Amino acid sequence: MAETRMTAREEPPRAAIASLFTGIFPAATSVHRPSLPIHSFSQARGPHIIRVVSTRPSLLLPRTPVLTVSCSDTILSSFFPASYLTMYRHFFLLAAIASLASETLAAPAAGISAQTARDVLTRRAPNADAIKPHSRRVIEPTTWDPPANLTTPLEEVWQHELDTYSDALGFMNYGYDQVIANNGKINYCVRWESTQVSTAADRATIAEALNRSVGKWMKWLYGYDDFPYTDVPVTVTGWAVSDRALLEGDTSGFTVYTDTDADGIPQCAESCGRFFHQDNDYSGCAVGADGHYDMSLWLTDGMGEAGTGGDWGQRVSTEYFLETMNDDSVHIVLHELGHTFALDDFYDWTPTGITNFIMLAGSSMVITDFDGWMLRDWWTNLKGRYDLSSVSNATDV
């Protein structure tokens, strides 16, 4: 089947958006908890790319067509409260529009599994003035030397990211930026959107799983192209819960928050969050700068095998994480961490000759060489923004 691509460039009126939304999610109590089963979605705050994979086959496009829907932030902000800064509501609104439109394009695709389901992709139409051609910096062979069979697909991926991200090399809150700003460390907040009681043992294992997952990505940078650290440890500095009674046992090693976001979901204090203070000014953080958090692990009851990731952190199902946190590779978290470090999804295309890697959802349970070299490519192209000679705790590499 030939590829079908639709682009909606006219901004729908507010009433039409509301009609589409209520038609798709009539049983939803709020935008972020739709009745539609979502399998996978991701959002990067800088590139403004949103992708959805549904577990409901009747809402899926066939494997070849791709649907693109654009809607300006102005329209979206008029529909939702301006105070909701993280744009999750925007995401589900566009997901609703795309899902509805997909049913008009194709018959139900029965039997498609969650692992092989085609996504519905929605992307804000980029500002042509914001996208400028960038060339790869000249890289010495001793630093940029991927295996020959990866050279072409890596070039394809890099160019695709430059072409499709709204400001690929201008966005300043990728995971790399967070690691450098925090002197080679990553601080986490755990957002416990759950009614389960968290034991001290489980919390320790969650911290270990985060360290292990981050380490699996970071090992590709240790000793590579002036990356200034040989270890990037993770510290859980806070837990956000709806009720302190959900935290069983000793809680002296972190700050307990009962703050919420605009939808009433537990969230560590915004005054302590890197996402909200990308200038590293944590003067308003009650526990001090050392207790700030760079990103969040957001654990939500009932999400199944869904996942989302971006510069703010990663979100997965509570049940999934607790069941897999002792595994060597918690693969959905690894995939979402890839988004935190600027890596893209590959739902509508695949690079030449590469069919199995963690960022191609469902194709690999582990980080592959191709994933690692994509990570290295980003570091090589971003490292010029840092004064590495003055980086704290830097080591000679």
PDB file of N, CA and C in Angstrom, residues 158-165:
ATOM      1  N   TRP A 158      20.690  11.475  11.982  1.00  0.00           N
ATOM      2  CA  TRP A 158      21.070  12.835  12.361  1.00  0.00           C
ATOM      3  C   TRP A 158      20.360  13.865  11.492  1.00  0.00           C
ATOM      4  N   GLN A 159      20.348  13.625  10.198  1.00  0.00           N
ATOM      5  CA  GLN A 159      19.702  14.583   9.305  1.00  0.00           C
ATOM      6  C   GLN A 159      18.202  14.634   9.549  1.00  0.00           C
ATOM      7  N   HIS A 160      17.610  13.475   9.810  1.00  0.00           N
ATOM      8  CA  HIS A 160      16.171  13.425  10.085  1.00  0.00           C
ATOM      9  C   HIS A 160      15.830  14.212  11.349  1.00  0.00           C
ATOM     10  N   GLU A 161      16.671  14.101  12.367  1.00  0.00           N
ATOM     11  CA  GLU A 161      16.428  14.846  13.602  1.00  0.00           C
ATOM     12  C   GLU A 161      16.564  16.349  13.375  1.00  0.00           C
ATOM     13  N   LEU A 162      17.570  16.749  12.613  1.00  0.00           N
ATOM     14  CA  LEU A 162      17.732  18.175  12.312  1.00  0.00           C
ATOM     15  C   LEU A 162      16.546  18.704  11.517  1.00  0.00           C
ATOM     16  N   ASP A 163      16.030  17.871  10.623  1.00  0.00           N
ATOM     17  CA  ASP A 163      14.928  18.299   9.759  1.00  0.00           C
ATOM     18  C   ASP A 163      13.588  18.344  10.488  1.00  0.00           C
ATOM     19  N   THR A 164      13.417  17.511  11.507  1.00  0.00           N
ATOM     20  CA  THR A 164      12.098  17.382  12.129  1.00  0.00           C
ATOM     21  C   THR A 164      11.983  18.003  13.513  1.00  0.00           C
ATOM     22  N   TYR A 165      13.092  18.171  14.233  1.00  0.00           N
ATOM     23  CA  TYR A 165      13.032  18.857  15.525  1.00  0.00           C
ATOM     24  C   TYR A 165      12.921  20.359  15.264  1.00  0.00           C
TER      25      TYR A 165
END
